[in-house]
PDB file of C-alpha atoms and ligand atoms in Angstrom:
ATOM      1  CA  UNK A   1       5.941  15.253  -3.060  1.00  0.00           C
ATOM      2  CA  UNK A   2       5.583  14.824  -6.835  1.00  0.00           C
ATOM      3  CA  UNK A   3       8.261  12.473  -8.307  1.00  0.00           C
ATOM      4  CA  UNK A   4      10.054  11.264  -5.385  1.00  0.00           C
ATOM      5  CA  UNK A   5       7.500  10.264  -2.928  1.00  0.00           C
ATOM      6  CA  UNK A   6       4.691   7.459  -2.872  1.00  0.00           C
ATOM      7  CA  UNK A   7       2.342   5.949  -0.537  1.00  0.00           C
ATOM      8  CA  UNK A   8       2.264   2.242   0.328  1.00  0.00           C
ATOM      9  CA  UNK A   9       0.107   0.138   2.695  1.00  0.00           C
ATOM     10  CA  UNK A  10       1.335  -3.205   4.113  1.00  0.00           C
ATOM     11  CA  UNK A  11      -2.149  -4.940   4.173  1.00  0.00           C
ATOM     12  CA  UNK A  12      -3.630  -6.967   6.898  1.00  0.00           C
ATOM     13  CA  UNK A  13      -2.675 -10.494   5.445  1.00  0.00           C
ATOM     14  CA  UNK A  14       0.917  -9.396   5.567  1.00  0.00           C
ATOM     15  CA  UNK A  15       0.956  -7.318   8.700  1.00  0.00           C
ATOM     16  CA  UNK A  16      -0.803  -9.993  10.779  1.00  0.00           C
ATOM     17  CA  UNK A  17       1.587 -12.656   9.841  1.00  0.00           C
ATOM     18  CA  UNK A  18       4.466 -10.682  10.874  1.00  0.00           C
ATOM     19  CA  UNK A  19       5.777  -9.843   7.440  1.00  0.00           C
ATOM     20  CA  UNK A  20       5.978  -5.998   7.955  1.00  0.00           C
ATOM     21  CA  UNK A  21       9.566  -5.892   8.886  1.00  0.00           C
ATOM     22  CA  UNK A  22      10.774  -8.249   6.045  1.00  0.00           C
ATOM     23  CA  UNK A  23       8.830  -5.996   3.573  1.00  0.00           C
ATOM     24  CA  UNK A  24      10.282  -2.838   4.826  1.00  0.00           C
ATOM     25  CA  UNK A  25      13.755  -4.236   4.751  1.00  0.00           C
ATOM     26  CA  UNK A  26      13.271  -5.376   1.294  1.00  0.00           C
ATOM     27  CA  UNK A  27      12.121  -2.012   0.264  1.00  0.00           C
ATOM     28  CA  UNK A  28      14.984  -0.166   2.038  1.00  0.00           C
ATOM     29  CA  UNK A  29      17.389  -2.623   0.440  1.00  0.00           C
ATOM     30  CA  UNK A  30      16.021  -1.495  -3.002  1.00  0.00           C
ATOM     31  CA  UNK A  31      16.797   2.228  -1.985  1.00  0.00           C
ATOM     32  CA  UNK A  32      13.463   3.459  -0.556  1.00  0.00           C
ATOM     33  CA  UNK A  33      13.606   5.703   2.443  1.00  0.00           C
ATOM     34  CA  UNK A  34      10.930   5.750   5.183  1.00  0.00           C
ATOM     35  CA  UNK A  35       9.454   9.151   5.543  1.00  0.00           C
ATOM     36  CA  UNK A  36       6.311   8.407   7.692  1.00  0.00           C
ATOM     37  CA  UNK A  37       4.687   5.384   8.999  1.00  0.00           C
ATOM     38  CA  UNK A  38       1.632   4.321  11.259  1.00  0.00           C
ATOM     39  CA  UNK A  39       0.052   1.256  12.220  1.00  0.00           C
ATOM     40  CA  UNK A  40      -3.899   1.251  12.270  1.00  0.00           C
ATOM     41  CA  UNK A  41      -7.089  -0.672  11.615  1.00  0.00           C
ATOM     42  CA  UNK A  42      -9.129   0.989   8.987  1.00  0.00           C
ATOM     43  CA  UNK A  43     -12.811   1.538   9.504  1.00  0.00           C
ATOM     44  CA  UNK A  44     -15.344   0.660   6.798  1.00  0.00           C
ATOM     45  CA  UNK A  45     -15.830   4.138   6.108  1.00  0.00           C
ATOM     46  CA  UNK A  46     -12.077   4.842   5.594  1.00  0.00           C
ATOM     47  CA  UNK A  47     -11.528   1.723   3.479  1.00  0.00           C
ATOM     48  CA  UNK A  48     -14.471   2.543   1.241  1.00  0.00           C
ATOM     49  CA  UNK A  49     -13.266   6.070   0.789  1.00  0.00           C
ATOM     50  CA  UNK A  50      -9.654   4.985   0.027  1.00  0.00           C
ATOM     51  CA  UNK A  51     -10.889   2.498  -2.521  1.00  0.00           C
ATOM     52  CA  UNK A  52     -13.705   4.707  -3.809  1.00  0.00           C
ATOM     53  CA  UNK A  53     -12.374   4.520  -7.299  1.00  0.00           C
ATOM     54  CA  UNK A  54     -13.131   0.677  -7.346  1.00  0.00           C
ATOM     55  CA  UNK A  55     -16.658   1.224  -6.104  1.00  0.00           C
ATOM     56  CA  UNK A  56     -18.996  -0.780  -8.302  1.00  0.00           C
ATOM     57  CA  UNK A  57     -16.380  -3.433  -9.178  1.00  0.00           C
ATOM     58  CA  UNK A  58     -17.264  -6.975  -8.415  1.00  0.00           C
ATOM     59  CA  UNK A  59     -14.310  -7.260  -5.745  1.00  0.00           C
ATOM     60  CA  UNK A  60     -15.002  -3.984  -4.066  1.00  0.00           C
ATOM     61  CA  UNK A  61     -17.048  -5.481  -1.138  1.00  0.00           C
ATOM     62  CA  UNK A  62     -14.363  -8.148  -0.611  1.00  0.00           C
ATOM     63  CA  UNK A  63     -11.646  -5.467  -0.729  1.00  0.00           C
ATOM     64  CA  UNK A  64     -13.186  -3.305   1.860  1.00  0.00           C
ATOM     65  CA  UNK A  65     -14.019  -6.321   4.095  1.00  0.00           C
ATOM     66  CA  UNK A  66     -10.263  -7.470   3.849  1.00  0.00           C
ATOM     67  CA  UNK A  67      -8.720  -3.985   4.456  1.00  0.00           C
ATOM     68  CA  UNK A  68     -10.691  -3.649   7.500  1.00  0.00           C
ATOM     69  CA  UNK A  69     -10.151  -7.177   8.808  1.00  0.00           C
ATOM     70  CA  UNK A  70      -6.955  -6.470  10.778  1.00  0.00           C
ATOM     71  CA  UNK A  71      -4.063  -4.018  11.155  1.00  0.00           C
ATOM     72  CA  UNK A  72      -2.368  -2.445   8.273  1.00  0.00           C
ATOM     73  CA  UNK A  73       0.734  -0.150   8.016  1.00  0.00           C
ATOM     74  CA  UNK A  74       0.521   2.910   5.657  1.00  0.00           C
ATOM     75  CA  UNK A  75       3.846   4.422   4.812  1.00  0.00           C
ATOM     76  CA  UNK A  76       5.276   7.314   2.700  1.00  0.00           C
ATOM     77  CA  UNK A  77       8.476   6.123   1.066  1.00  0.00           C
ATOM     78  CA  UNK A  78      11.006   8.244  -0.921  1.00  0.00           C
ATOM     79  CA  UNK A  79      13.267   7.429  -3.973  1.00  0.00           C
ATOM     80  CA  UNK A  80      13.779   8.959  -7.334  1.00  0.00           C
ATOM     81  CA  UNK A  81      10.829   8.085  -9.685  1.00  0.00           C
ATOM     82  CA  UNK A  82       9.076   6.679  -6.584  1.00  0.00           C
ATOM     83  CA  UNK A  83       5.650   5.734  -8.060  1.00  0.00           C
ATOM     84  CA  UNK A  84       7.163   3.622 -10.783  1.00  0.00           C
ATOM     85  CA  UNK A  85       9.957   2.246  -8.752  1.00  0.00           C
ATOM     86  CA  UNK A  86       7.659   1.074  -5.953  1.00  0.00           C
ATOM     87  CA  UNK A  87       5.255  -0.501  -8.334  1.00  0.00           C
ATOM     88  CA  UNK A  88       8.082  -2.444  -9.954  1.00  0.00           C
ATOM     89  CA  UNK A  89       9.397  -3.465  -6.493  1.00  0.00           C
ATOM     90  CA  UNK A  90       5.903  -4.853  -5.262  1.00  0.00           C
ATOM     91  CA  UNK A  91       5.129  -6.737  -8.593  1.00  0.00           C
ATOM     92  CA  UNK A  92       1.791  -7.526 -10.381  1.00  0.00           C
ATOM     93  CA  UNK A  93      -1.521  -7.364  -8.501  1.00  0.00           C
ATOM     94  CA  UNK A  94      -1.831 -11.227  -8.902  1.00  0.00           C
ATOM     95  CA  UNK A  95       1.196 -12.859  -7.220  1.00  0.00           C
ATOM     96  CA  UNK A  96       0.995 -15.664  -9.671  1.00  0.00           C
ATOM     97  CA  UNK A  97       2.003 -13.063 -12.315  1.00  0.00           C
ATOM     98  CA  UNK A  98       4.492 -11.083 -10.127  1.00  0.00           C
ATOM     99  CA  UNK A  99       8.183 -11.093 -10.938  1.00  0.00           C
ATOM    100  CA  UNK A 100      10.725 -13.126  -8.938  1.00  0.00           C
ATOM    101  CA  UNK A 101      12.005 -10.989  -5.940  1.00  0.00           C
ATOM    102  CA  UNK A 102       9.009  -8.714  -5.840  1.00  0.00           C
ATOM    103  CA  UNK A 103       7.085  -8.157  -2.557  1.00  0.00           C
ATOM    104  CA  UNK A 104       3.874  -9.956  -3.973  1.00  0.00           C
ATOM    105  CA  UNK A 105       5.970 -12.811  -5.374  1.00  0.00           C
ATOM    106  CA  UNK A 106       7.455 -13.338  -1.931  1.00  0.00           C
ATOM    107  CA  UNK A 107       4.600 -12.508   0.453  1.00  0.00           C
ATOM    108  CA  UNK A 108       1.231 -12.322  -1.290  1.00  0.00           C
ATOM    109  CA  UNK A 109      -1.393 -15.146  -1.050  1.00  0.00           C
ATOM    110  CA  UNK A 110      -3.790 -14.075  -4.040  1.00  0.00           C
ATOM    111  CA  UNK A 111      -4.908 -11.254  -6.026  1.00  0.00           C
ATOM    112  CA  UNK A 112      -7.296 -10.202  -3.292  1.00  0.00           C
ATOM    113  CA  UNK A 113      -4.935 -10.756  -0.317  1.00  0.00           C
ATOM    114  CA  UNK A 114      -1.915  -9.404  -2.010  1.00  0.00           C
ATOM    115  CA  UNK A 115       0.172  -8.023   0.836  1.00  0.00           C
ATOM    116  CA  UNK A 116       0.794  -4.543  -0.223  1.00  0.00           C
ATOM    117  CA  UNK A 117      -0.671  -1.482  -1.928  1.00  0.00           C
ATOM    118  CA  UNK A 118       1.174   1.177  -3.986  1.00  0.00           C
ATOM    119  CA  UNK A 119      -0.011   4.587  -5.342  1.00  0.00           C
ATOM    120  CA  UNK A 120      -0.415   4.313  -9.251  1.00  0.00           C
ATOM    121  CA  UNK A 121       0.434   8.041 -10.093  1.00  0.00           C
ATOM    122  CA  UNK A 122       1.964  10.990  -8.464  1.00  0.00           C
ATOM    123  CA  UNK A 123      -1.396  12.615  -8.192  1.00  0.00           C
ATOM    124  CA  UNK A 124      -2.703   9.613  -6.295  1.00  0.00           C
ATOM    125  CA  UNK A 125       0.338   9.430  -4.156  1.00  0.00           C
ATOM    126  CA  UNK A 126      -0.085  12.868  -3.027  1.00  0.00           C
ATOM    127  CA  UNK A 127      -3.878  12.167  -2.299  1.00  0.00           C
ATOM    128  CA  UNK A 128      -3.163   9.036  -0.693  1.00  0.00           C
ATOM    129  CA  UNK A 129      -0.520  10.379   1.498  1.00  0.00           C
ATOM    130  CA  UNK A 130      -2.679  13.204   2.696  1.00  0.00           C
ATOM    131  CA  UNK A 131      -5.420  10.517   3.515  1.00  0.00           C
ATOM    132  CA  UNK A 132      -3.150   9.069   6.324  1.00  0.00           C
ATOM    133  CA  UNK A 133      -0.554  11.736   7.218  1.00  0.00           C
ATOM    134  CA  UNK A 134      -0.359  15.358   7.958  1.00  0.00           C
ATOM    135  CA  UNK A 135       2.388  17.392   6.437  1.00  0.00           C
ATOM    136  CA  UNK A 136       3.947  17.498   9.928  1.00  0.00           C
ATOM    137  CA  UNK A 137       4.129  13.659  10.136  1.00  0.00           C
ATOM    138  CA  UNK A 138       6.535  13.581   7.213  1.00  0.00           C
ATOM    139  CA  UNK A 139      10.235  13.823   7.968  1.00  0.00           C
ATOM    140  CA  UNK A 140      12.364  16.339   6.286  1.00  0.00           C
TER     141      UNK A 140
HETATM  142  P1  CMP B 230      -4.389  -2.627  -4.668  1.00  0.00           P
HETATM  143  O1  CMP B 230      -3.041  -2.285  -5.411  1.00  0.00           O
HETATM  144  O2  CMP B 230      -4.517  -2.248  -3.363  1.00  0.00           O
HETATM  145  O3  CMP B 230      -5.595  -1.750  -5.555  1.00  0.00           O
HETATM  146  C1  CMP B 230      -6.929  -2.399  -5.569  1.00  0.00           C
HETATM  147  C2  CMP B 230      -6.939  -3.799  -5.002  1.00  0.00           C
HETATM  148  O4  CMP B 230      -8.100  -4.550  -5.247  1.00  0.00           O
HETATM  149  C3  CMP B 230      -5.858  -4.600  -5.574  1.00  0.00           C
HETATM  150  O5  CMP B 230      -4.657  -4.060  -4.881  1.00  0.00           O
HETATM  151  C4  CMP B 230      -6.301  -6.000  -5.175  1.00  0.00           C
HETATM  152  O6  CMP B 230      -5.748  -6.372  -3.806  1.00  0.00           O
HETATM  153  C5  CMP B 230      -7.851  -5.908  -4.959  1.00  0.00           C
HETATM  154  N1  CMP B 230      -8.427  -6.893  -5.944  1.00  0.00           N
HETATM  155  C6  CMP B 230      -9.182  -7.911  -5.586  1.00  0.00           C
HETATM  156  N2  CMP B 230      -9.633  -8.596  -6.435  1.00  0.00           N
HETATM  157  C7  CMP B 230      -9.295  -7.992  -7.646  1.00  0.00           C
HETATM  158  C8  CMP B 230      -9.354  -8.214  -8.978  1.00  0.00           C
HETATM  159  N3  CMP B 230     -10.087  -9.245  -9.432  1.00  0.00           N
HETATM  160  N4  CMP B 230      -8.825  -7.430  -9.852  1.00  0.00           N
HETATM  161  C9  CMP B 230      -8.045  -6.247  -9.412  1.00  0.00           C
HETATM  162  N5  CMP B 230      -7.839  -6.010  -8.054  1.00  0.00           N
HETATM  163  C10 CMP B 230      -8.507  -6.838  -7.045  1.00  0.00           C
END
């Protein structure tokens, strides 16, 4: 999926307040195509593994607690230069610093409760997609 697919997660704060539809509509309007999606509640083990790269950071415990606190919606999205394009579309980690019109500016509450995750490299997009989806879950 290098170059044209990436992994996103609508996080519990946004999913549980009914923002998933608006966020997907915004991303589709920006040219992303939905390739796979599921709704699930992460276990502590899954969230810990997904965010293992942040283990040891001061916010790690809070991050795992938040990501397991309700339902989330992992999705694979397709677009040219998908990783970069999606990170631009979601905005800065801290919604106070996110550009106008980005997902986090519109829907995030705080740096911790920031509505959406997006892969930060093609390598991580592939790894994170495999974390949630089998090859047969992806369309085309
Ligand atoms: P995400 O893109 O999912 O990747 C790591 C997450 O850690 C990040 O979004 C934030 O939601 C979360 N986080 C919580 N506190 C911090 C912080 N102080 N600095 C960076 N990330 C944080």
